[in-house]
XYZ file of C-alpha atoms in Angstrom:
483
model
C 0.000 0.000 0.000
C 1.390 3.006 -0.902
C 0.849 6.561 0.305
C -1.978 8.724 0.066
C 0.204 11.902 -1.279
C 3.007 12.646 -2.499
C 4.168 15.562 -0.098
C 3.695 15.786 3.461
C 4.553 18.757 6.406
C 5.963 16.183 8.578
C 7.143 12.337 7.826
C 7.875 10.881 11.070
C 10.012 7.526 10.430
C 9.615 5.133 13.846
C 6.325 4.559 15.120
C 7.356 3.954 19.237
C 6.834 6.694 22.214
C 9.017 9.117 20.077
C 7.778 9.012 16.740
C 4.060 8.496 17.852
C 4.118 11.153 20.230
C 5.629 13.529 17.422
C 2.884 12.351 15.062
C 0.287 12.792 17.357
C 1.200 16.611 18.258
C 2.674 17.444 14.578
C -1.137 16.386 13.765
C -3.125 18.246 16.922
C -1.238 21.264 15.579
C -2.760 20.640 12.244
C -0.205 19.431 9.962
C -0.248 16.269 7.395
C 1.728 13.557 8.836
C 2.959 10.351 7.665
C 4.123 7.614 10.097
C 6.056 4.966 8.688
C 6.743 1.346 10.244
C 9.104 -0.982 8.773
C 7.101 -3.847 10.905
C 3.727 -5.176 10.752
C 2.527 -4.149 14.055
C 3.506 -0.239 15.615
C 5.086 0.729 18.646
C 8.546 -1.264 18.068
C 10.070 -1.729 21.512
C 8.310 0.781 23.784
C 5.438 -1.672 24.053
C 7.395 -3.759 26.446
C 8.179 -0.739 28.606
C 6.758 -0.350 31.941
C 6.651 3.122 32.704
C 8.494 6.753 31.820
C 10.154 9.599 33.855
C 8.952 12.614 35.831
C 9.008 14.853 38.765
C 6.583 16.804 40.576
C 3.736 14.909 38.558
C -0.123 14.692 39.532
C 0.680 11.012 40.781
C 3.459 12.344 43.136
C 1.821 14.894 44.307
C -0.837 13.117 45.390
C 1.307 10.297 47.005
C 3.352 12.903 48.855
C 6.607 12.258 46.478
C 9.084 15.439 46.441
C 11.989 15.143 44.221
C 13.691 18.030 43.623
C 14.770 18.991 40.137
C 18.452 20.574 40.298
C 18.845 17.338 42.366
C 17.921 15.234 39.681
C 19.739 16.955 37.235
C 22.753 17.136 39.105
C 22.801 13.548 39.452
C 22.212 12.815 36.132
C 25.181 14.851 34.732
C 27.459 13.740 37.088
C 26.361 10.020 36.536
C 27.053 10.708 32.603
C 30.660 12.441 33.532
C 29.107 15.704 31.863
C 29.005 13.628 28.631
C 25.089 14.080 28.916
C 23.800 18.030 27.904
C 22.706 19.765 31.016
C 20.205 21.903 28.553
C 18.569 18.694 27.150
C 18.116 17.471 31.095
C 16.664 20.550 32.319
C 14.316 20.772 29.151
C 13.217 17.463 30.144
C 13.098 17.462 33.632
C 11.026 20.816 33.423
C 8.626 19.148 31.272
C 8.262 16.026 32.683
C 4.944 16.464 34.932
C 3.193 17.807 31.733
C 4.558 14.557 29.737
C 2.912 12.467 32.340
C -0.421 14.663 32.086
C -0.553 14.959 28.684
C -0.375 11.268 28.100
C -2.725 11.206 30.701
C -5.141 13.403 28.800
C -4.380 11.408 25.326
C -6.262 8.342 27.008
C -2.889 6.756 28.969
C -3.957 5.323 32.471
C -1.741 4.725 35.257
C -0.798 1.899 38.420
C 0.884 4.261 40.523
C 4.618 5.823 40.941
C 7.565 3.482 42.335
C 11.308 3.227 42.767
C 13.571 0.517 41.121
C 16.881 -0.929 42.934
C 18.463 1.586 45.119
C 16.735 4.363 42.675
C 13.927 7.354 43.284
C 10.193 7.080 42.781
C 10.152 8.483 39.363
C 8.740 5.486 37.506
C 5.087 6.097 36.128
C 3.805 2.356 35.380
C 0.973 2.835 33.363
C -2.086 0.091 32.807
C -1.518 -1.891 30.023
C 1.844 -1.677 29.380
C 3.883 0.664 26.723
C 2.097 -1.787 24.090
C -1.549 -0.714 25.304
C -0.532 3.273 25.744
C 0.480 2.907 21.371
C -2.292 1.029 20.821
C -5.171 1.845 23.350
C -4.020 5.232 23.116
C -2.100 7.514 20.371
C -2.059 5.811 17.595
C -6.551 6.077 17.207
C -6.209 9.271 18.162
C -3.603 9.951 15.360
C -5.350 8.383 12.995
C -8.961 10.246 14.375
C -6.851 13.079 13.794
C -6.026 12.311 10.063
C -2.416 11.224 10.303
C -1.753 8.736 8.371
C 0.330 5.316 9.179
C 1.966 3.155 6.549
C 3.636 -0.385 8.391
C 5.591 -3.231 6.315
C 7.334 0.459 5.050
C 10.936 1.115 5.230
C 12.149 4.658 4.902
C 15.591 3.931 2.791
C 17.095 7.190 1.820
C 16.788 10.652 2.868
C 17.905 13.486 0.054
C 17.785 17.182 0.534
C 16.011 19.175 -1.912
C 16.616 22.635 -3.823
C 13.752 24.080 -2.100
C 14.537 22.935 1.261
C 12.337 19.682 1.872
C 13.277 16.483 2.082
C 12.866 13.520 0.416
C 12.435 10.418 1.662
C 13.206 6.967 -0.498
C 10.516 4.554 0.590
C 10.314 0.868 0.304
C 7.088 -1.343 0.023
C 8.254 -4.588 2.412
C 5.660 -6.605 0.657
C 6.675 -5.769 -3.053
C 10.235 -4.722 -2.908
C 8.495 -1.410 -4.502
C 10.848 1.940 -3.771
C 9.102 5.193 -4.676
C 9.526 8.558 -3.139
C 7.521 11.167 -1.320
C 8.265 14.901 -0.080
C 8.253 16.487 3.186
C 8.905 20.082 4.922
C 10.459 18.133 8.157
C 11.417 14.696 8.915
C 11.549 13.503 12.225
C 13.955 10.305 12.786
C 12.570 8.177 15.610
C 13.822 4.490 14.740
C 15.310 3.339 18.552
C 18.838 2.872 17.873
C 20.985 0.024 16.551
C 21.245 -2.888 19.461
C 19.949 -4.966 16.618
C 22.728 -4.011 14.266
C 26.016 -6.484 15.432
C 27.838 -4.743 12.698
C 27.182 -1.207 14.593
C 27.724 -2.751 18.219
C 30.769 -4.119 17.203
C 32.226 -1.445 15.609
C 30.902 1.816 17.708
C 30.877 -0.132 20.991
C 33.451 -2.009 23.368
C 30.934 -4.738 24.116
C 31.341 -8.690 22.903
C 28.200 -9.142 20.787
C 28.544 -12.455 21.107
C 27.644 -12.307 24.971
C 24.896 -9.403 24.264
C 21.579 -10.539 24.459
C 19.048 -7.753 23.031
C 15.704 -7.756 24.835
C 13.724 -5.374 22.600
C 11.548 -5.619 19.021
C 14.331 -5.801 16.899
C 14.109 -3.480 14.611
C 16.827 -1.094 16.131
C 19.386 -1.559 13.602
C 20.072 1.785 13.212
C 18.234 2.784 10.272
C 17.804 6.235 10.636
C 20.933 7.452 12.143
C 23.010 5.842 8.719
C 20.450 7.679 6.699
C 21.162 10.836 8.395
C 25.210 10.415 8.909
C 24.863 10.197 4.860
C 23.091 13.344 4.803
C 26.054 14.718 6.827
C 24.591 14.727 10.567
C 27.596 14.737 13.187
C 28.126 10.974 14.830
C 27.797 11.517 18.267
C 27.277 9.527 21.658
C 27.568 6.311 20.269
C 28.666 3.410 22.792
C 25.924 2.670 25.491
C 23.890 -0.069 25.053
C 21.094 -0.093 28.836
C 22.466 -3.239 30.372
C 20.331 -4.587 33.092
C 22.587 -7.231 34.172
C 22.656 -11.096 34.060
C 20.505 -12.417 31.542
C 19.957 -16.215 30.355
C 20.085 -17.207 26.880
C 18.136 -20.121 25.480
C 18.951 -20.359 21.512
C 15.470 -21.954 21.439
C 13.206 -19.040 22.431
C 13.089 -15.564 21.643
C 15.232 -13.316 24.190
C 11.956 -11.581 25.637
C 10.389 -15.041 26.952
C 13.008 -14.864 29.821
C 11.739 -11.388 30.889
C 8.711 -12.998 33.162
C 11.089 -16.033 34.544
C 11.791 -16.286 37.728
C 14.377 -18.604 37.093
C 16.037 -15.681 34.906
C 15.667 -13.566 37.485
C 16.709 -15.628 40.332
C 19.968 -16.442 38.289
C 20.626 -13.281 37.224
C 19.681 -10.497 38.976
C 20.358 -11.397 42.691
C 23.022 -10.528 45.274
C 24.309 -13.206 45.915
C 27.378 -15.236 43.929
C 28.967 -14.953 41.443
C 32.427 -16.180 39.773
C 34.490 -15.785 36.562
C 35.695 -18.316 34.082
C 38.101 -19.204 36.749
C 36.086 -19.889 39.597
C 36.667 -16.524 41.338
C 34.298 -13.757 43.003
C 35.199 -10.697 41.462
C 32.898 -8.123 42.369
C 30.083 -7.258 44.918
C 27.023 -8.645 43.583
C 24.958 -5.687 45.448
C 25.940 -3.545 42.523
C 22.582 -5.802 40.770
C 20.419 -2.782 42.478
C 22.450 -0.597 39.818
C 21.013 -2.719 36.530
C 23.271 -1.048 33.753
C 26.741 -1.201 36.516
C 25.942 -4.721 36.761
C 25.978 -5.323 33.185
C 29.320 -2.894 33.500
C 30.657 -5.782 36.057
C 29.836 -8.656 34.174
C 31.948 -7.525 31.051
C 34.860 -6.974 33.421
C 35.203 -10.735 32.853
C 35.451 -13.312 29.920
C 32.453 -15.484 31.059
C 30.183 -15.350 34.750
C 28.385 -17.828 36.359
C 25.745 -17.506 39.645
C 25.532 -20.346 41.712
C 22.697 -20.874 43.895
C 22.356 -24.116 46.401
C 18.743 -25.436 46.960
C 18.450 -23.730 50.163
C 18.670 -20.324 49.021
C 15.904 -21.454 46.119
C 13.763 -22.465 48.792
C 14.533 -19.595 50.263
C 13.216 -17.199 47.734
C 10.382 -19.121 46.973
C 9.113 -19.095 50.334
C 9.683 -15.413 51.609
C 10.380 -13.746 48.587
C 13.612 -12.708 46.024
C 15.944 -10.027 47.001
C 15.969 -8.546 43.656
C 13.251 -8.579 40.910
C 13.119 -7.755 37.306
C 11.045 -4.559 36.182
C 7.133 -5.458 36.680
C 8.250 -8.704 34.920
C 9.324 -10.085 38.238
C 8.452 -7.996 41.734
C 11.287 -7.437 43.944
C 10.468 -9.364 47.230
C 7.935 -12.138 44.818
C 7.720 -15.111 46.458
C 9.110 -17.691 43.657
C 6.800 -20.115 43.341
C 7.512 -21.241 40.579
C 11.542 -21.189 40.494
C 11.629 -25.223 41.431
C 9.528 -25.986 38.693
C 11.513 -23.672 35.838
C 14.491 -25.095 37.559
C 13.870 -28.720 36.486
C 12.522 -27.935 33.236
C 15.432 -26.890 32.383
C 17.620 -29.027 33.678
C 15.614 -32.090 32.004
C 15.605 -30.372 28.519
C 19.562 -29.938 29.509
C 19.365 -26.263 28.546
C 22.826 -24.627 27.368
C 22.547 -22.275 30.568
C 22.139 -24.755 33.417
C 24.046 -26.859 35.590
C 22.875 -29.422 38.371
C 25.052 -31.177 40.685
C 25.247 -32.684 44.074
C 28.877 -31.571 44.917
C 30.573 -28.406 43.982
C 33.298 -30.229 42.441
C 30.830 -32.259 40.143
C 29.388 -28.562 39.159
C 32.760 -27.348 38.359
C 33.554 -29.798 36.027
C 29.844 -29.661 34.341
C 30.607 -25.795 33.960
C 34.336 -26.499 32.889
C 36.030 -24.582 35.650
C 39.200 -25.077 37.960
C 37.460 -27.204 40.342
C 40.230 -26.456 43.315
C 39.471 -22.461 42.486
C 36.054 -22.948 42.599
C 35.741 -24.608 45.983
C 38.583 -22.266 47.537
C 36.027 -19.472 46.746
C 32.417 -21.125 48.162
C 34.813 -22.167 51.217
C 35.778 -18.637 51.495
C 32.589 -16.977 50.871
C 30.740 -19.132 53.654
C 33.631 -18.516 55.756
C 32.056 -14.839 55.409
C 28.795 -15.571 55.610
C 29.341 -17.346 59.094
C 31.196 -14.211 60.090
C 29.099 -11.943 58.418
C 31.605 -10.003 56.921
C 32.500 -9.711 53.125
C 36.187 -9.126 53.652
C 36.552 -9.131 49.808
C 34.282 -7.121 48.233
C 32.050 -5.680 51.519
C 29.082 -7.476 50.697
C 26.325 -6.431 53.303
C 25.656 -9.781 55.499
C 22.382 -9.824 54.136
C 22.916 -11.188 51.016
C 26.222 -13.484 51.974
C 23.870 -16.565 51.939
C 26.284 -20.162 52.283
C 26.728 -22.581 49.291
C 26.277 -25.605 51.710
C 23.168 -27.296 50.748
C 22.911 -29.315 47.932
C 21.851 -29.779 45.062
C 23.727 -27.130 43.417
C 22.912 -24.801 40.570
C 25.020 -22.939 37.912
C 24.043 -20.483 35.656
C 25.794 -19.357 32.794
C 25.124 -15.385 32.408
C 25.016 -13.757 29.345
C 24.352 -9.193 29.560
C 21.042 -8.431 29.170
C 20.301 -5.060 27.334
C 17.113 -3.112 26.299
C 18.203 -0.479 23.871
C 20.949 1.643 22.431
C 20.823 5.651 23.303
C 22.328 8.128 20.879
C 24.204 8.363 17.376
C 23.484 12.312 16.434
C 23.930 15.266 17.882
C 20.651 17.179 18.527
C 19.986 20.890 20.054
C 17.717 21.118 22.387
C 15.171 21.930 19.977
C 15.923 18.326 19.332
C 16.914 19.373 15.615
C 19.917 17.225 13.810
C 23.344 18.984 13.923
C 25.814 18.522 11.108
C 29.717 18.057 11.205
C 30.054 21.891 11.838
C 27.363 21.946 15.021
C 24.861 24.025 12.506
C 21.113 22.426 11.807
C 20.259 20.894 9.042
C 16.701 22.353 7.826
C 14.454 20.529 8.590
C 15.587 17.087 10.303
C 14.847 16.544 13.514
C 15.656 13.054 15.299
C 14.024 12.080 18.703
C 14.278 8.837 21.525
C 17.309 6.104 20.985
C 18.256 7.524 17.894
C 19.189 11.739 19.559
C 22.191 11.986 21.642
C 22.505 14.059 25.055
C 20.844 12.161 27.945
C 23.866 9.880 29.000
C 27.348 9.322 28.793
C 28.635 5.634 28.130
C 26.236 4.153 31.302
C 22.787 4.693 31.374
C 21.561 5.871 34.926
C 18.539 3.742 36.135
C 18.207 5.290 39.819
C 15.907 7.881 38.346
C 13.794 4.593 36.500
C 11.891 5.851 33.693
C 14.294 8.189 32.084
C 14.453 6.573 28.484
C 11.026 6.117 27.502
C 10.308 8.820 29.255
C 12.926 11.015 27.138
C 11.251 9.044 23.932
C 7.929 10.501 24.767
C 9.184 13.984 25.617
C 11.960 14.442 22.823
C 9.129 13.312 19.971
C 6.693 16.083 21.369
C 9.233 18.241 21.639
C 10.851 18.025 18.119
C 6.886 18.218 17.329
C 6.316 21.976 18.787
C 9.593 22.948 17.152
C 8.583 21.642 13.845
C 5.315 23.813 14.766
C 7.834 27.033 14.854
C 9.582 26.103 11.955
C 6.485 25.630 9.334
């Protein structure tokens, strides 16, 4: 199916929180918009999110929350080294309660406001999930509006005209059809690249090969290489979000592991972990920081966790330390982690490892099987103690290796999107290799720069979709001042 026209104010190429939220405004402010999805269904990866960013929202208000903004933006820039933009945070920040609201007022319904790990109470978790705020939401009230949405359409080519406009080379996914239509702006909103090895391994220092991308995937970059050939500046490439220990069955799709607790019991708890030589080498706390522990884990050439049954018992009967998201609530009882547990182990999953001895689980997972028992000795030795002489683990979470049988877990890095690849102003318009616009291109979410450095901060929870939904409304009322 091809377009309706041939020229359009606005083409908005991406169809998650950024480019839907550009469409939707671009179109309230009474321009023609086309939408273009390279998929079959919209909203690429913001339907799995949970909730976005803000302070001093109707929610918190009402629940008492008081957060205050320097604060937050202090903390941010510091986190990001001052690699972030200080403008773009305050921008954001300041418009954050209104992002919540006007959401809100689009149709978007929400739980309630919480913290995640160690972080604030910035997270908005709305009903639904990201998928039923695209669908349930924006995208009939774009299309009430008169926007128009064209999926199974890949934007291929972006060339500037003589008059200013752009044009953008389309593709028809179901005929292999390219054809070309004319707009005034362009707003690039395609998520970033985790999908693209090629791009991870060349812009990033992570191992692809131990990456495990939790998302759509359809971030492979597509419209920052369409822009870097129109001459936009490369900028802020390198972050993927890590969230830490993530298993990877090369039978299922990555997401399936989101919702199990046995992912999350193996992954994303304080409790042990060794290298490829059967050594602790960090404190596992730092899984209350999600993108530091995916920092810690590529310290090392492989990790394992290693849990003995009483500390699965454990969880299942009082609750896990750590959770997952709204995948997986932090405290859950597990009551169904025995059950995953010998699934797996009887379909003798790639990831798992059963024995009755730590030096018969050594050998399954091909480690030094003296090293390996030197470190459980040593780490119940602290646990009996209750001091982490090693790493200062709190005494909490220094739970003994002593009951059997034992469980290994190999641990591959979870990750749920890329974050920059061109410079933007605040204005969220496209900068070229000499820091001046370019007319009429505008790029907003995963695929503008300016919100982090090379870690992504998760104590204020919220902050990427959050920026998705804010930076495609944003580049929206610019476009506004620009036609």
């Amino acid at each position: 199916m091809r377009s309706k026209k041939t020229n359009y104010d606005v083409v908005v190429i991406g169809t998650g929180a950024a480019g839907m939220a550009a469409g939707l405004t671009a179109v309230q402010d009474g321009h023609s918009v086309l939408m273009l999805e390279k998929g079959k269904t919209t909203g690429g990866s913001t339907n799995y999110t949970e909730g976005l960013f803000a302070i001093d929202s109707y929610l918190q208000k009402e629940e008492g929350i008081k957060i205050k903004a320097t604060d937050v933006l202090s903390e941010e820039v510091n986190y990001s080294k001052y690699k972030a933009d200080s403008r773009i945070w305050r921008d954001y920040i300041n418009s954050s309660a209104e992002n919540v609201q006007w959401l809100h007022e689009q149709g978007v319904e929400y739980e309630g406001v919480q913290a995640m790990g160690a972080g604030e109470a910035t997270w908005h978790i709305y009903k639904g999930m990201g998928f039923g705020v695209i669908h349930d939401a924006l995208q009939p009230r774009f299309e009430q509006a008169g926007g128009e949405i064209l999926t199974l359409t890949r934007a291929v080519n972006l060339q500037k005209k003589d008059n200013g406009d752009i044009e953008v080379t389309l593709r028809d996914n179901r005929t292999k059809e390219h054809y070309r239509v004319s707009a005034r702006t362009v707003v690039l909103a395609t998520g970033g690249y985790l999908n693209n090895e090629r791009l991870i391994k060349e812009e990033t220092s992570y191992d692809e090969r131990r990456l495990v991308p939790v998302s759509s995937g359809k971030g492979t970059g597509d419209g920052l290489e369409m822009a870097w050939h129109l001459g936009a500046q490369k900028n802020g490439m390198g972050m993927a979000m890590l969230f830490g220990g993530y298993l990877k069955d090369e039978q299922e799709p990555s997401y399936k592991m989101m919702s199990s607790q046995m992912n999350t019991a193996a992954g994303q708890q304080p409790l042990l972990w060794v290298n490829e030589n059967g050594e602790r080498f960090v404190n596992e706390e730092v899984v209350y920081n999600f993108s530091l522990a995916g920092n810690a884990l590529y310290t090392q050439a492989q990790v394992y966790s290693i849990l003995d049954q009483a500390v699965i018992d454990k969880m299942a009967t009082e609750g896990n330390f750590m959770g997952l998201g709204i995948y997986v609530r932090r405290g859950q009882k597990m009551d169904k982690l025995q059950a995953e547990l010998d699934q797996a182990v009887a379909a003798k999953k790639s990831f798992i490892f059963k024995a009755n001895t730590i030096a018969e689980l050594a050998k399954q997972m091909q480690l030094p099987v003296a090293n390996l028992q030197e470190t459980i000795n040593r780490y119940n030795k602290f646990a009996d103690q209750g001091v982490d002489s090693d790493f200062g683990k709190e005494s909490q979470y220094l739970q003994k290796v002593t009951t059997g049988p034992f469980y290994g877990f190999k641990l591959n890095v979870g990750a749920f999107c890329t974050m920059g690849g061109l410079k933007v102003t605040p204005e969220n318009q496209v900068l070229d290799t000499n820091y001046k616009p370019i007319p009429g291109l505008y790029a907003a979410g995963n695929d503008a720069s300016g919100l982090v450095g090379d870690t992504y901060g998760p104590n204020m929870p919220g902050t990427c979709v959050g920026y998705a939904f804010y930076s495609g409304r944003n580049a929206a009322h610019n476009i506004n001042k620009y036609l």
